Short mmCIF file of C-alpha atoms and ligand atoms in Angstrom, two decimals:
data_model
loop_
_atom_site.label_atom_id
_atom_site.label_comp_id
_atom_site.label_asym_id
_atom_site.label_seq_id
_atom_site.Cartn_x
_atom_site.Cartn_y
_atom_site.Cartn_z
CA MET Z 1 91.40 25.21 163.10
CA SER Z 2 89.58 24.23 166.31
CA LEU Z 3 92.93 24.55 168.09
CA ILE Z 4 93.36 28.17 166.95
CA ILE Z 5 89.86 29.02 168.08
CA LEU Z 6 90.55 27.47 171.40
CA PHE Z 7 93.81 29.43 171.66
CA LEU Z 8 92.08 32.64 170.86
CA PHE Z 9 89.38 31.86 173.35
CA LEU Z 10 91.95 31.25 176.04
CA LEU Z 11 93.73 34.50 175.23
CA TYR Z 12 90.41 36.25 175.58
CA THR Z 13 89.42 34.67 178.95
CA CYS Z 14 92.84 35.33 180.33
CA LYS Z 15 92.50 39.05 179.37
CA LEU Z 16 89.07 39.17 181.01
CA ALA Z 17 90.43 37.60 184.21
CA LYS Z 18 93.24 40.08 184.34
CA ALA Z 19 90.95 42.96 183.84
CA SER Z 20 88.47 42.02 186.54
CA ALA Z 21 91.24 41.37 189.00
CA LYS Z 22 92.59 44.85 188.22
CA ASP Z 23 89.19 46.58 188.69
CA ASN Z 24 88.45 44.69 191.87
CA LYS Z 25 91.80 45.52 193.41
CA THR Z 26 91.96 44.58 197.01
CA ASP Z 27 89.32 46.88 198.32
CA LYS Z 28 86.63 44.49 197.44
CA TYR Z 29 88.11 42.20 200.17
CA GLU Z 30 86.15 42.40 203.26
CA PHE Z 31 88.13 41.18 206.35
CA CYS Z 32 85.70 39.86 208.87
CA GLN Z 33 86.52 41.72 211.94
CA PRO Z 34 87.72 39.38 214.76
CA THR Z 35 84.98 38.88 217.33
CA ARG Z 36 84.18 36.79 220.33
CA CYS Z 37 81.18 35.63 222.46
CA SER Z 38 82.46 37.19 225.68
CA ASN Z 39 85.67 38.72 227.07
CA LYS Z 40 86.89 35.23 228.15
CA SER Z 41 85.88 33.39 225.01
CA PRO Z 42 88.31 32.54 222.19
CA ARG Z 43 88.75 35.06 219.50
CA ILE Z 44 86.79 34.16 216.32
CA ARG Z 45 88.24 35.00 212.95
CA TYR Z 46 89.04 33.35 209.65
CA PRO Z 47 88.59 30.47 208.93
CA PHE Z 48 85.82 30.71 211.51
CA ARG Z 49 82.94 33.17 211.69
CA LEU Z 50 79.96 33.73 213.83
CA LYS Z 51 76.78 32.81 212.04
CA ALA Z 52 75.79 36.51 212.17
CA GLN Z 53 78.77 37.61 210.13
CA PRO Z 54 78.96 37.75 206.36
CA THR Z 55 79.56 34.37 204.63
CA SER Z 56 82.18 35.91 202.31
CA CYS Z 57 85.02 35.77 204.66
CA VAL Z 58 84.79 32.19 205.94
CA LEU Z 59 85.19 28.64 204.82
CA LYS Z 60 82.14 26.39 204.85
CA GLY Z 61 81.90 24.16 207.93
CA PHE Z 62 83.56 26.72 210.26
CA GLU Z 63 80.54 28.54 211.48
CA LEU Z 64 80.33 29.16 215.21
CA SER Z 65 77.56 30.55 217.37
CA CYS Z 66 77.28 32.03 220.88
CA LEU Z 67 75.11 30.60 223.59
CA SER Z 68 75.17 33.47 226.06
CA ASP Z 69 78.90 33.72 226.74
CA LYS Z 70 79.77 30.15 225.41
CA THR Z 71 81.19 29.59 221.89
CA ILE Z 72 79.46 26.73 220.19
CA LEU Z 73 80.68 24.51 217.38
CA HIS Z 74 77.98 22.44 215.66
CA LEU Z 75 79.20 19.16 214.18
CA HIS Z 76 76.77 17.99 211.61
CA SER Z 77 76.79 14.40 212.55
CA SER Z 78 77.01 14.57 216.35
CA GLY Z 79 75.67 17.85 217.72
CA ASP Z 80 76.88 20.89 219.75
CA TYR Z 81 80.20 21.38 221.54
CA CYS Z 82 81.58 24.16 223.64
CA VAL Z 83 84.82 25.73 222.23
CA HIS Z 84 87.46 26.45 224.88
CA GLU Z 85 90.37 27.42 222.78
CA ILE Z 86 91.22 27.98 219.02
CA SER Z 87 94.81 28.01 217.92
CA TYR Z 88 95.11 29.77 214.60
CA LEU Z 89 98.76 28.98 214.39
CA ASP Z 90 98.36 25.21 215.01
CA SER Z 91 94.97 24.96 213.22
CA SER Z 92 93.47 23.39 216.28
CA ILE Z 93 90.22 23.76 218.28
CA THR Z 94 89.63 22.48 221.83
CA ILE Z 95 85.98 21.40 222.56
CA THR Z 96 83.86 19.66 225.18
CA ASP Z 97 80.34 18.31 224.99
CA VAL Z 98 77.92 21.16 225.41
CA ASN Z 99 76.16 19.07 228.05
CA GLU Z 100 78.60 19.17 230.88
CA ALA Z 101 76.86 16.21 232.58
CA THR Z 102 77.73 13.90 229.70
CA CYS Z 103 80.78 11.74 230.70
CA SER Z 104 83.74 11.40 228.35
CA PHE Z 105 82.87 7.91 227.15
CA GLN Z 106 79.25 8.71 226.46
CA SER Z 107 80.37 11.79 224.58
CA LEU Z 108 83.03 9.93 222.59
CA ILE Z 109 80.58 7.20 221.64
CA SER Z 110 78.27 9.68 219.94
CA PHE Z 111 81.21 11.68 218.51
CA ASN Z 112 81.20 11.78 214.73
CA LEU Z 113 83.43 13.82 212.50
CA THR Z 114 81.89 12.70 209.28
CA ASN Z 115 81.07 15.70 206.98
CA SER Z 116 83.07 17.99 209.14
CA LYS Z 117 86.33 19.80 208.42
CA PHE Z 118 87.97 18.41 211.54
CA PHE Z 119 90.04 15.43 212.64
CA PHE Z 120 91.50 14.34 215.89
CA LEU Z 121 94.63 16.35 216.25
CA HIS Z 122 96.55 13.65 218.20
CA SER Z 123 95.27 10.74 216.05
CA ASN Z 124 92.90 8.20 217.48
CA GLU Z 125 92.50 4.58 218.27
CA SER Z 126 89.52 2.32 218.05
CA TYR Z 127 88.29 0.58 221.20
CA ALA Z 128 85.71 -2.17 221.44
CA LEU Z 129 83.01 -1.94 224.15
CA TYR Z 130 81.83 -4.99 226.04
CA ASN Z 131 78.71 -5.46 228.11
CA CYS Z 132 79.42 -7.91 230.95
CA THR Z 133 77.31 -9.37 233.73
CA GLU Z 134 80.09 -9.97 236.05
CA THR Z 135 83.39 -8.27 237.03
CA ALA Z 136 86.27 -8.95 234.61
CA SER Z 137 88.82 -11.50 235.87
CA PRO Z 138 92.39 -10.35 236.36
CA ARG Z 139 93.28 -12.51 233.40
CA TRP Z 140 91.15 -10.30 231.16
CA THR Z 141 92.35 -7.07 232.62
CA SER Z 142 95.94 -8.35 231.89
CA TYR Z 143 95.06 -8.11 228.18
CA GLY Z 144 94.56 -4.36 228.76
CA SER Z 145 90.82 -4.14 229.24
CA ILE Z 146 89.66 -1.14 231.22
CA GLY Z 147 86.49 -0.83 233.29
CA PRO Z 148 83.88 -0.96 234.44
CA ILE Z 149 83.26 2.39 232.92
CA ASN Z 150 81.25 4.04 235.62
CA CYS Z 151 78.92 6.18 233.68
CA LEU Z 152 77.97 3.41 231.17
CA SER Z 153 77.49 0.61 233.78
CA ASN Z 154 74.83 -0.32 236.22
CA GLU Z 155 74.56 -3.18 238.66
CA ASN Z 156 73.43 -5.71 236.10
CA ASN Z 157 75.52 -4.40 233.24
CA LEU Z 158 79.24 -3.70 233.45
CA VAL Z 159 80.73 -1.98 230.47
CA TYR Z 160 84.43 -2.59 229.74
CA THR Z 161 86.67 -1.51 226.77
CA ILE Z 162 89.67 -2.95 225.15
CA ASN Z 163 91.83 -1.84 222.23
CA SER Z 164 90.22 -3.19 219.11
CA GLU Z 165 93.53 -4.66 218.06
CA SER Z 166 93.92 -6.66 221.20
CA SER Z 167 93.28 -10.39 220.97
CA VAL Z 168 89.93 -11.02 222.72
CA GLU Z 169 89.82 -14.70 222.41
CA ASP Z 170 89.79 -14.98 226.11
CA MET Z 171 86.90 -12.77 226.49
CA PRO Z 172 84.84 -13.61 229.66
CA PRO Z 173 81.76 -15.72 228.60
CA SER Z 174 79.50 -13.17 230.30
CA CYS Z 175 80.51 -10.36 228.05
CA ARG Z 176 79.02 -9.30 224.67
CA LYS Z 177 80.47 -6.84 222.30
CA SER Z 178 78.13 -3.87 222.17
CA GLY Z 179 80.04 -1.46 219.83
CA THR Z 180 83.28 0.47 219.27
CA VAL Z 181 84.43 3.92 220.19
CA GLU Z 182 87.22 6.07 218.73
CA ILE Z 183 89.53 7.37 221.56
CA PRO Z 184 91.55 10.46 220.66
CA GLY Z 185 95.20 10.24 221.50
CA GLY Z 186 96.33 11.92 224.69
CA LEU Z 187 93.29 10.98 226.77
CA PRO Z 188 94.10 9.02 229.84
CA LEU Z 189 91.85 6.10 229.37
CA GLN Z 190 91.83 4.69 232.93
CA ASP Z 191 90.97 8.24 234.12
CA ILE Z 192 88.15 8.88 231.80
CA ALA Z 193 86.68 5.49 232.55
CA THR Z 194 86.22 6.38 236.16
CA THR Z 195 85.55 10.21 236.20
CA ALA Z 196 82.29 11.63 235.30
CA ARG Z 197 83.51 14.91 233.93
CA ALA Z 198 83.89 15.33 230.16
CA ARG Z 199 87.44 15.82 228.96
CA PRO Z 200 88.40 18.34 226.31
CA VAL Z 201 89.14 17.00 222.84
CA VAL Z 202 91.53 18.67 220.55
CA LEU Z 203 90.60 18.72 216.91
CA GLY Z 204 92.59 19.95 213.99
CA TRP Z 205 91.80 21.30 210.57
CA ALA Z 206 93.86 21.33 207.36
CA ALA Z 207 95.84 24.51 207.41
CA LEU Z 208 95.32 26.65 204.29
CA ASP Z 209 98.11 27.69 201.91
CA GLY Z 210 100.39 30.26 203.47
CA CYS Z 211 98.34 30.58 206.73
CA TYR Z 212 101.03 29.04 208.98
CA ASP Z 213 103.73 31.46 207.81
CA CYS Z 214 101.24 34.38 208.07
CA GLU Z 215 100.04 33.46 211.60
CA ASN Z 216 103.61 32.70 212.69
CA LEU Z 217 104.53 36.37 211.95
CA GLY Z 218 101.69 37.45 214.19
CA ASN Z 219 99.36 38.39 211.36
CA TYR Z 220 95.90 37.09 210.54
CA CYS Z 221 95.18 34.69 207.70
CA GLY Z 222 92.18 35.71 205.65
CA PHE Z 223 90.44 34.95 202.41
CA ASN Z 224 89.87 36.97 199.31
CA THR Z 225 86.77 35.76 197.59
CA ALA Z 226 87.58 37.86 194.52
CA SER Z 227 90.80 36.16 193.92
CA ASN Z 228 89.79 32.91 195.55
CA SER Z 229 92.95 32.70 197.58
CA THR Z 230 94.18 33.17 201.09
CA ILE Z 231 95.75 36.55 202.02
CA CYS Z 232 97.76 37.73 204.98
CA VAL Z 233 96.28 40.59 206.94
CA ALA Z 234 98.89 42.73 208.91
CA VAL Z 235 97.96 43.18 212.43
CA LYS Z 236 99.19 46.10 214.44
CA HIS Z 237 100.40 45.06 217.83
CA GLN Z 238 97.28 42.97 218.36
CA LYS Z 239 97.55 39.42 219.56
CA THR Z 240 94.93 36.71 219.86
C1 NAG S 301 78.57 9.32 211.33
O1 NAG S 301 77.64 10.09 210.57
C2 NAG S 301 77.40 9.67 209.24
C3 NAG S 301 76.51 10.60 208.60
O2 NAG S 301 75.79 11.47 209.40
C4 NAG S 301 76.80 8.25 209.27
O3 NAG S 301 76.59 7.77 207.97
C5 NAG S 301 77.83 7.27 210.04
O4 NAG S 301 77.28 6.02 210.19
C6 NAG S 301 78.15 7.85 211.41
N1 NAG S 301 79.27 7.08 212.00
C7 NAG S 301 79.13 6.55 213.18
C8 NAG S 301 80.35 5.72 213.65
O5 NAG S 301 78.14 6.63 213.82
C1 NAG S 302 90.33 7.31 213.51
O1 NAG S 302 91.62 6.89 212.93
C2 NAG S 302 91.51 6.10 211.77
C3 NAG S 302 92.84 5.76 211.27
O2 NAG S 302 93.53 5.09 212.24
C4 NAG S 302 90.67 6.96 210.72
O3 NAG S 302 90.53 6.16 209.49
C5 NAG S 302 89.37 7.37 211.21
O4 NAG S 302 88.68 8.16 210.41
C6 NAG S 302 89.57 8.07 212.61
N1 NAG S 302 88.25 8.38 213.09
C7 NAG S 302 87.83 9.66 213.33
C8 NAG S 302 86.43 9.82 213.92
O5 NAG S 302 88.54 10.61 213.11
C1 NAG S 303 74.91 -2.88 226.49
O1 NAG S 303 74.44 -2.13 227.56
C2 NAG S 303 73.82 -0.88 227.27
C3 NAG S 303 73.39 -0.20 228.57
O2 NAG S 303 74.41 -0.12 229.45
C4 NAG S 303 72.60 -1.16 226.42
O3 NAG S 303 72.00 0.07 226.01
C5 NAG S 303 73.03 -1.93 225.16
O4 NAG S 303 71.81 -2.31 224.41
C6 NAG S 303 73.76 -3.15 225.53
N1 NAG S 303 74.21 -3.81 224.36
C7 NAG S 303 74.27 -5.15 224.18
C8 NAG S 303 74.80 -5.64 222.85
O5 NAG S 303 73.94 -5.88 225.05
C1 NAG S 304 84.81 41.78 190.88
O1 NAG S 304 84.87 40.44 191.19
C2 NAG S 304 83.64 39.82 191.36
C3 NAG S 304 83.74 38.38 191.72
O2 NAG S 304 84.40 38.34 192.93
C4 NAG S 304 82.82 39.89 189.96
O3 NAG S 304 81.57 39.37 190.11
C5 NAG S 304 82.73 41.48 189.56
O4 NAG S 304 82.15 41.47 188.26
C6 NAG S 304 84.05 42.12 189.57
N1 NAG S 304 83.98 43.50 189.33
C7 NAG S 304 84.46 44.16 188.29
C8 NAG S 304 84.27 45.58 188.19
O5 NAG S 304 85.14 43.56 187.49
C1 NAG S 305 89.00 28.27 194.30
O1 NAG S 305 90.25 27.56 194.39
C2 NAG S 305 90.13 26.20 194.65
C3 NAG S 305 91.55 25.61 194.71
O2 NAG S 305 92.42 26.44 195.30
C4 NAG S 305 89.26 25.47 193.59
O3 NAG S 305 89.11 24.14 193.98
C5 NAG S 305 87.90 26.18 193.57
O4 NAG S 305 87.11 25.58 192.60
C6 NAG S 305 88.00 27.59 193.30
N1 NAG S 305 86.71 28.26 193.42
C7 NAG S 305 86.29 29.19 192.49
C8 NAG S 305 84.96 29.79 192.79
O5 NAG S 305 86.99 29.53 191.56
#
């Protein structure tokens, strides 16, 4: 008996769903017009939106804002980053610390992707940080330690880093482990240890169903809130 009721109920809800889909058609879908912070800034469109645009055409966690002509991504657990490039085909975004004076290591130490939609596109490796009171011996550097990291060190405290998977039994006695840092793949470690300028970091997001094929044809991926699914918006001779 209860099965029959359930069956009738399902039949009824299916009908309802069909009807509302028909009534809503596609005109209820609002395609957020692509926008940008300035002529030279990356184009902003689905899955991103500017905070000023309607919430309907975006995924949560992809809000951007403009700081004069800069495009800003706010990461919940680590702060604001400048957006230099967005690839809608590769689902990737290239960012640097919003504070240009922050060196790469400092920036990576405070980098935290928890509660964000992003991950390091070129994977990442964990490095241990060591505070040392004297210069590392050639023996230790032969294990692959790198440093001193200029921007983290001062005359009394030299900061070195070494891959967390390296054996550090022969760590110099003057060194104490002070933490770990995730280094994204593709960053030249020796180089970022000595230069003050922040290097761009490439993050990825999980591509949505059908978006790759859509973008690959030169069209724009979008989202229809009424049908709760991605759609492909044809673009007439307009490239990002
Ligand atoms: C990243 O942020 C989350 C929540 O904001 C926090 O719980 C976590 O400890 C942070 N991770 C690191 C490595 O700081
Ligand atoms: C770094 O990579 C490990 C896997 O090797 C992963 O578990 C971790 O979440 C990554 N960290 C970040 C911040 O993406
Ligand atoms: C390591 O040195 C930094 C300053 O360079 C300091 O802030 C930190 O507390 C030190 N950590 C340890 C474990 O000594
Ligand atoms: C259109 O879809 C929305 C949900 O996206 C719904 O709330 C609304 O009732 C529908 N309109 C009609 C006429 O069915
Ligand atoms: C939209 O679809 C996703 C799976 O594709 C589902 O997890 C989510 O609950 C759906 N949202 C609504 C409002 O139906």
